[in-house]
GROMACS .gro file of C-alpha atoms in nm:
model
  242
    1ALA     CA    1   0.000   0.000   0.000
    2PHE     CA    2   0.115   0.354  -0.068
    3ALA     CA    3   0.205   0.574   0.224
    4ALA     CA    4  -0.010   0.884   0.261
    5GLY     CA    5   0.110   1.165   0.042
    6MET     CA    6   0.313   0.943  -0.190
    7VAL     CA    7   0.402   1.093  -0.526
    8LEU     CA    8   0.335   0.866  -0.821
    9LEU     CA    9   0.530   0.980  -1.125
   10TRP     CA   10   0.356   0.919  -1.457
   11ALA     CA   11   0.583   0.879  -1.755
   12GLY     CA   12   0.261   0.881  -1.951
   13TRP     CA   13   0.245   0.715  -2.292
   14SER     CA   14  -0.129   0.662  -2.287
   15ASN     CA   15  -0.389   0.879  -2.455
   16TYR     CA   16  -0.647   0.760  -2.205
   17ALA     CA   17  -0.460   0.802  -1.876
   18VAL     CA   18  -0.674   0.955  -1.604
   19SER     CA   19  -0.524   1.024  -1.263
   20HIS     CA   20  -0.574   1.229  -0.951
   21ALA     CA   21  -0.349   1.494  -1.100
   22PRO     CA   22  -0.535   1.812  -1.200
   23ALA     CA   23  -0.686   1.782  -1.546
   24PRO     CA   24  -0.524   1.988  -1.821
   25PRO     CA   25  -0.697   2.314  -1.920
   26SER     CA   26  -0.871   2.133  -2.207
   27SER     CA   27  -1.050   1.804  -2.139
   28SER     CA   28  -0.989   1.698  -2.497
   29THR     CA   29  -0.779   1.389  -2.546
   30SER     CA   30  -0.460   1.360  -2.744
   31PRO     CA   31  -0.472   1.373  -3.125
   32GLY     CA   32  -0.354   1.011  -3.109
   33VAL     CA   33  -0.709   0.898  -3.037
   34GLU     CA   34  -0.875   0.776  -3.355
   35ALA     CA   35  -1.142   1.009  -3.492
   36HIS     CA   36  -1.432   0.766  -3.443
   37GLU     CA   37  -1.333   0.719  -3.076
   38LYS     CA   38  -1.265   1.079  -2.978
   39LYS     CA   39  -1.616   1.177  -2.866
   40ASP     CA   40  -1.657   0.859  -2.661
   41VAL     CA   41  -1.315   0.896  -2.500
   42ASP     CA   42  -1.367   1.262  -2.413
   43THR     CA   43  -1.704   1.183  -2.257
   44LEU     CA   44  -1.568   0.887  -2.059
   45CYS     CA   45  -1.268   1.084  -1.932
   46SER     CA   46  -1.492   1.368  -1.816
   47LYS     CA   47  -1.722   1.129  -1.630
   48LEU     CA   48  -1.433   0.933  -1.478
   49ARG     CA   49  -1.267   1.250  -1.349
   50ALA     CA   50  -1.588   1.347  -1.173
   51ILE     CA   51  -1.635   1.000  -1.024
   52GLY     CA   52  -1.268   0.989  -0.924
   53ALA     CA   53  -1.299   1.321  -0.744
   54ALA     CA   54  -1.585   1.178  -0.537
   55LEU     CA   55  -1.394   0.857  -0.467
   56LYS     CA   56  -1.068   1.027  -0.370
   57PRO     CA   57  -1.169   1.118  -0.009
   58THR     CA   58  -1.251   0.752   0.063
   59LEU     CA   59  -0.908   0.620  -0.036
   60PRO     CA   60  -0.666   0.511   0.238
   61ALA     CA   61  -0.388   0.727   0.095
   62THR     CA   62  -0.340   1.041  -0.109
   63ILE     CA   63  -0.179   0.976  -0.445
   64ARG     CA   64  -0.031   1.268  -0.633
   65ALA     CA   65   0.053   1.207  -0.997
   66THR     CA   66   0.316   1.422  -1.163
   67PRO     CA   67   0.405   1.390  -1.535
   68CYS     CA   68   0.775   1.336  -1.591
   69ALA     CA   69   1.031   1.244  -1.855
   70ASP     CA   70   1.149   0.886  -1.901
   71ASP     CA   71   1.489   0.971  -1.756
   72ALA     CA   72   1.363   1.188  -1.469
   73PRO     CA   73   1.507   1.091  -1.129
   74ILE     CA   74   1.268   0.926  -0.886
   75PRO     CA   75   1.226   1.120  -0.559
   76PRO     CA   76   1.246   0.923  -0.233
   77GLY     CA   77   0.921   0.742  -0.159
   78ALA     CA   78   0.789   0.775  -0.515
   79LYS     CA   79   0.729   0.528  -0.796
   80LYS     CA   80   0.763   0.592  -1.167
   81VAL     CA   81   0.486   0.437  -1.374
   82HIS     CA   82   0.478   0.412  -1.753
   83LEU     CA   83   0.123   0.384  -1.886
   84ILE     CA   84   0.075   0.239  -2.233
   85ARG     CA   85  -0.249   0.190  -2.417
   86HIS     CA   86  -0.277  -0.127  -2.626
   87GLY     CA   87  -0.221  -0.110  -3.000
   88GLN     CA   88  -0.489  -0.133  -3.266
   89GLY     CA   89  -0.707  -0.440  -3.223
   90PHE     CA   90  -0.936  -0.610  -3.473
   91HIS     CA   91  -1.232  -0.481  -3.272
   92ASN     CA   92  -1.108  -0.122  -3.319
   93VAL     CA   93  -1.107  -0.170  -3.696
   94ALA     CA   94  -1.452  -0.330  -3.684
   95GLN     CA   95  -1.592  -0.040  -3.481
   96ALA     CA   96  -1.450   0.219  -3.721
   97GLU     CA   97  -1.601   0.039  -4.022
   98TRP     CA   98  -1.931  -0.007  -3.838
   99ARG     CA   99  -1.962   0.361  -3.759
  100ARG     CA  100  -1.861   0.471  -4.108
  101ALA     CA  101  -2.148   0.259  -4.235
  102GLY     CA  102  -2.385   0.442  -3.999
  103LYS     CA  103  -2.496   0.126  -3.822
  104PRO     CA  104  -2.651   0.155  -3.474
  105GLY     CA  105  -2.487   0.008  -3.166
  106GLU     CA  106  -2.154  -0.174  -3.180
  107PRO     CA  107  -2.022  -0.470  -3.385
  108TYR     CA  108  -1.929  -0.669  -3.075
  109THR     CA  109  -2.239  -0.725  -2.864
  110LEU     CA  110  -2.424  -1.054  -2.825
  111ASP     CA  111  -2.683  -0.954  -3.084
  112THR     CA  112  -2.426  -0.838  -3.343
  113ASP     CA  113  -2.152  -1.091  -3.253
  114PRO     CA  114  -2.339  -1.406  -3.144
  115SER     CA  115  -2.046  -1.627  -3.246
  116MET     CA  116  -1.811  -1.427  -3.016
  117ARG     CA  117  -1.582  -1.353  -3.311
  118TYR     CA  118  -1.432  -1.056  -3.128
  119GLN     CA  119  -1.396  -1.217  -2.784
  120ASP     CA  120  -1.079  -1.094  -2.614
  121ALA     CA  121  -0.974  -0.930  -2.941
  122VAL     CA  122  -0.610  -0.946  -3.046
  123LEU     CA  123  -0.388  -0.691  -3.217
  124THR     CA  124  -0.395  -0.635  -3.590
  125PRO     CA  125  -0.062  -0.632  -3.776
  126VAL     CA  126  -0.079  -0.253  -3.745
  127GLY     CA  127  -0.126  -0.285  -3.369
  128GLU     CA  128   0.167  -0.523  -3.341
  129GLN     CA  129   0.388  -0.276  -3.525
  130GLN     CA  130   0.267   0.008  -3.301
  131ALA     CA  131   0.392  -0.194  -3.005
  132ARG     CA  132   0.726  -0.270  -3.173
  133ASP     CA  133   0.769   0.098  -3.251
  134LEU     CA  134   0.806   0.154  -2.875
  135GLN     CA  135   1.108  -0.076  -2.849
  136PRO     CA  136   1.376   0.193  -2.902
  137ARG     CA  137   1.221   0.385  -2.615
  138THR     CA  138   1.173   0.089  -2.381
  139ALA     CA  139   1.532  -0.027  -2.446
  140ARG     CA  140   1.650   0.281  -2.255
  141LEU     CA  141   1.434   0.204  -1.951
  142PHE     CA  142   1.508  -0.003  -1.642
  143PRO     CA  143   1.167  -0.132  -1.532
  144GLU     CA  144   1.127  -0.345  -1.221
  145VAL     CA  145   0.795  -0.508  -1.312
  146MET     CA  146   0.542  -0.497  -1.594
  147VAL     CA  147   0.176  -0.518  -1.496
  148VAL     CA  148  -0.060  -0.609  -1.778
  149SER     CA  149  -0.432  -0.652  -1.817
  150PRO     CA  150  -0.520  -1.018  -1.880
  151MET     CA  151  -0.685  -0.902  -2.205
  152ARG     CA  152  -0.484  -1.043  -2.495
  153ARG     CA  153  -0.435  -0.713  -2.681
  154ALA     CA  154  -0.290  -0.548  -2.370
  155THR     CA  155  -0.061  -0.842  -2.295
  156GLN     CA  156   0.056  -0.856  -2.657
  157THR     CA  157   0.134  -0.484  -2.653
  158GLY     CA  158   0.340  -0.508  -2.335
  159LEU     CA  159   0.537  -0.814  -2.444
  160LEU     CA  160   0.616  -0.668  -2.786
  161ALA     CA  161   0.704  -0.321  -2.654
  162PHE     CA  162   0.934  -0.459  -2.384
  163ALA     CA  163   1.065  -0.754  -2.586
  164ALA     CA  164   1.426  -0.689  -2.483
  165HIS     CA  165   1.329  -0.709  -2.114
  166VAL     CA  166   1.110  -1.022  -2.101
  167ALA     CA  167   1.194  -1.390  -2.135
  168GLY     CA  168   1.407  -1.453  -2.441
  169GLY     CA  169   1.511  -1.089  -2.474
  170GLU     CA  170   1.856  -0.938  -2.439
  171LYS     CA  171   1.798  -0.831  -2.077
  172ALA     CA  172   1.542  -1.102  -1.995
  173SER     CA  173   1.488  -1.019  -1.631
  174LEU     CA  174   1.157  -0.831  -1.623
  175PRO     CA  175   0.874  -1.001  -1.430
  176VAL     CA  176   0.540  -0.975  -1.612
  177VAL     CA  177   0.231  -0.996  -1.392
  178ALA     CA  178  -0.131  -1.008  -1.506
  179CYS     CA  179  -0.362  -0.798  -1.291
  180GLU     CA  180  -0.741  -0.804  -1.326
  181SER     CA  181  -0.765  -0.445  -1.198
  182ALA     CA  182  -0.603  -0.324  -1.522
  183HIS     CA  183  -0.888  -0.453  -1.739
  184GLU     CA  184  -1.104  -0.255  -1.982
  185ILE     CA  185  -1.451  -0.134  -1.889
  186ALA     CA  186  -1.622  -0.471  -1.870
  187GLY     CA  187  -1.947  -0.627  -1.978
  188LYS     CA  188  -2.167  -0.633  -2.291
  189HIS     CA  189  -1.885  -0.598  -2.546
  190THR     CA  190  -1.754  -0.938  -2.652
  191CYS     CA  191  -1.412  -0.786  -2.721
  192ASP     CA  192  -1.385  -0.710  -2.350
  193LYS     CA  193  -1.461  -1.064  -2.230
  194ARG     CA  194  -1.127  -1.230  -2.160
  195LEU     CA  195  -1.040  -1.589  -2.237
  196PRO     CA  196  -1.018  -1.845  -1.953
  197LYS     CA  197  -0.710  -1.811  -1.733
  198ALA     CA  198  -0.567  -2.152  -1.830
  199GLN     CA  199  -0.590  -2.069  -2.198
  200LEU     CA  200  -0.417  -1.735  -2.147
  201ALA     CA  201  -0.137  -1.898  -1.949
  202LYS     CA  202  -0.070  -2.132  -2.244
  203LEU     CA  203  -0.070  -1.845  -2.492
  204PHE     CA  204   0.161  -1.626  -2.283
  205PRO     CA  205   0.402  -1.841  -2.077
  206GLU     CA  206   0.609  -1.529  -2.000
  207VAL     CA  207   0.323  -1.392  -1.788
  208ASP     CA  208   0.250  -1.479  -1.424
  209TYR     CA  209  -0.127  -1.527  -1.380
  210ALA     CA  210  -0.113  -1.617  -1.010
  211LEU     CA  211  -0.294  -1.295  -0.912
  212VAL     CA  212  -0.580  -1.363  -1.155
  213GLY     CA  213  -0.812  -1.544  -0.918
  214SER     CA  214  -1.095  -1.653  -1.145
  215GLU     CA  215  -1.068  -1.903  -1.430
  216GLU     CA  216  -1.345  -1.725  -1.621
  217ASP     CA  217  -1.386  -1.351  -1.667
  218PRO     CA  218  -1.546  -1.235  -1.340
  219PHE     CA  219  -1.676  -0.912  -1.492
  220TRP     CA  220  -1.874  -1.045  -1.788
  221GLY     CA  221  -2.196  -1.121  -1.599
  222ASP     CA  222  -2.488  -1.195  -1.832
  223GLY     CA  223  -2.320  -1.007  -2.115
  224LEU     CA  224  -2.611  -0.766  -2.147
  225VAL     CA  225  -2.497  -0.464  -1.948
  226ARG     CA  226  -2.183  -0.251  -1.936
  227GLU     CA  227  -1.991  -0.218  -1.611
  228PRO     CA  228  -2.082   0.104  -1.423
  229LEU     CA  229  -1.809   0.366  -1.444
  230GLU     CA  230  -1.807   0.385  -1.064
  231LYS     CA  231  -1.684   0.025  -1.059
  232THR     CA  232  -1.422   0.100  -1.323
  233THR     CA  233  -1.294   0.386  -1.107
  234GLU     CA  234  -1.271   0.156  -0.805
  235TRP     CA  235  -1.058  -0.085  -1.009
  236ALA     CA  236  -0.834   0.200  -1.116
  237ALA     CA  237  -0.785   0.294  -0.750
  238ALA     CA  238  -0.705  -0.068  -0.669
  239LEU     CA  239  -0.448  -0.073  -0.948
  240ALA     CA  240  -0.286   0.243  -0.811
  241ARG     CA  241  -0.247   0.065  -0.476
  242PHE     CA  242  -0.099  -0.244  -0.644
   0.00000   0.00000   0.00000
């Protein structure tokens, strides 16, 4: 657990990072967000900031997030955290095509994806290259642990981006831990329903799944409703205390 008043340094690489740090003057997200996602992301970030502000007084510690450079020194008692959003997944491409066609809803709900084609969607070749493009930057880092969402696209992104640090790489000493608290907003979207734990462990032997307690996705429910944002915010707080 963090001590009260701990400074958490973000070396932020993510377009979607939301923290207890004051929001920038504009609530708009980075230009890196794809055009068809921008409105949704801006709306979600605005709602999550408001929910986070209400949750903050109930937390057992105060966490202050300060943006910093990759090579910035770490003050005593602080942790430096690099946040990376996953690369392009097949579900992202499907959503963009779906919206360009003017279709209602999403392409990955039980009524539009009854065969679960997009379950736990993986990276496209473009997404894989996006992750590899980070390798020159990650090669200059000295991470102590990599925490990944059990979702395949997130795990793929982390393993590709930090290839020199994980098993089989040049440095090959970085522990990789799957943490359920790092998952996407859950429920309703088949792309956000993860595969069973045993199957994931076979696909990614470099990853330690010991902290993933449930064999099946515990957040899927009946697959008909999306997880409330209040619950997502609680998971984010749990991840910050990880």
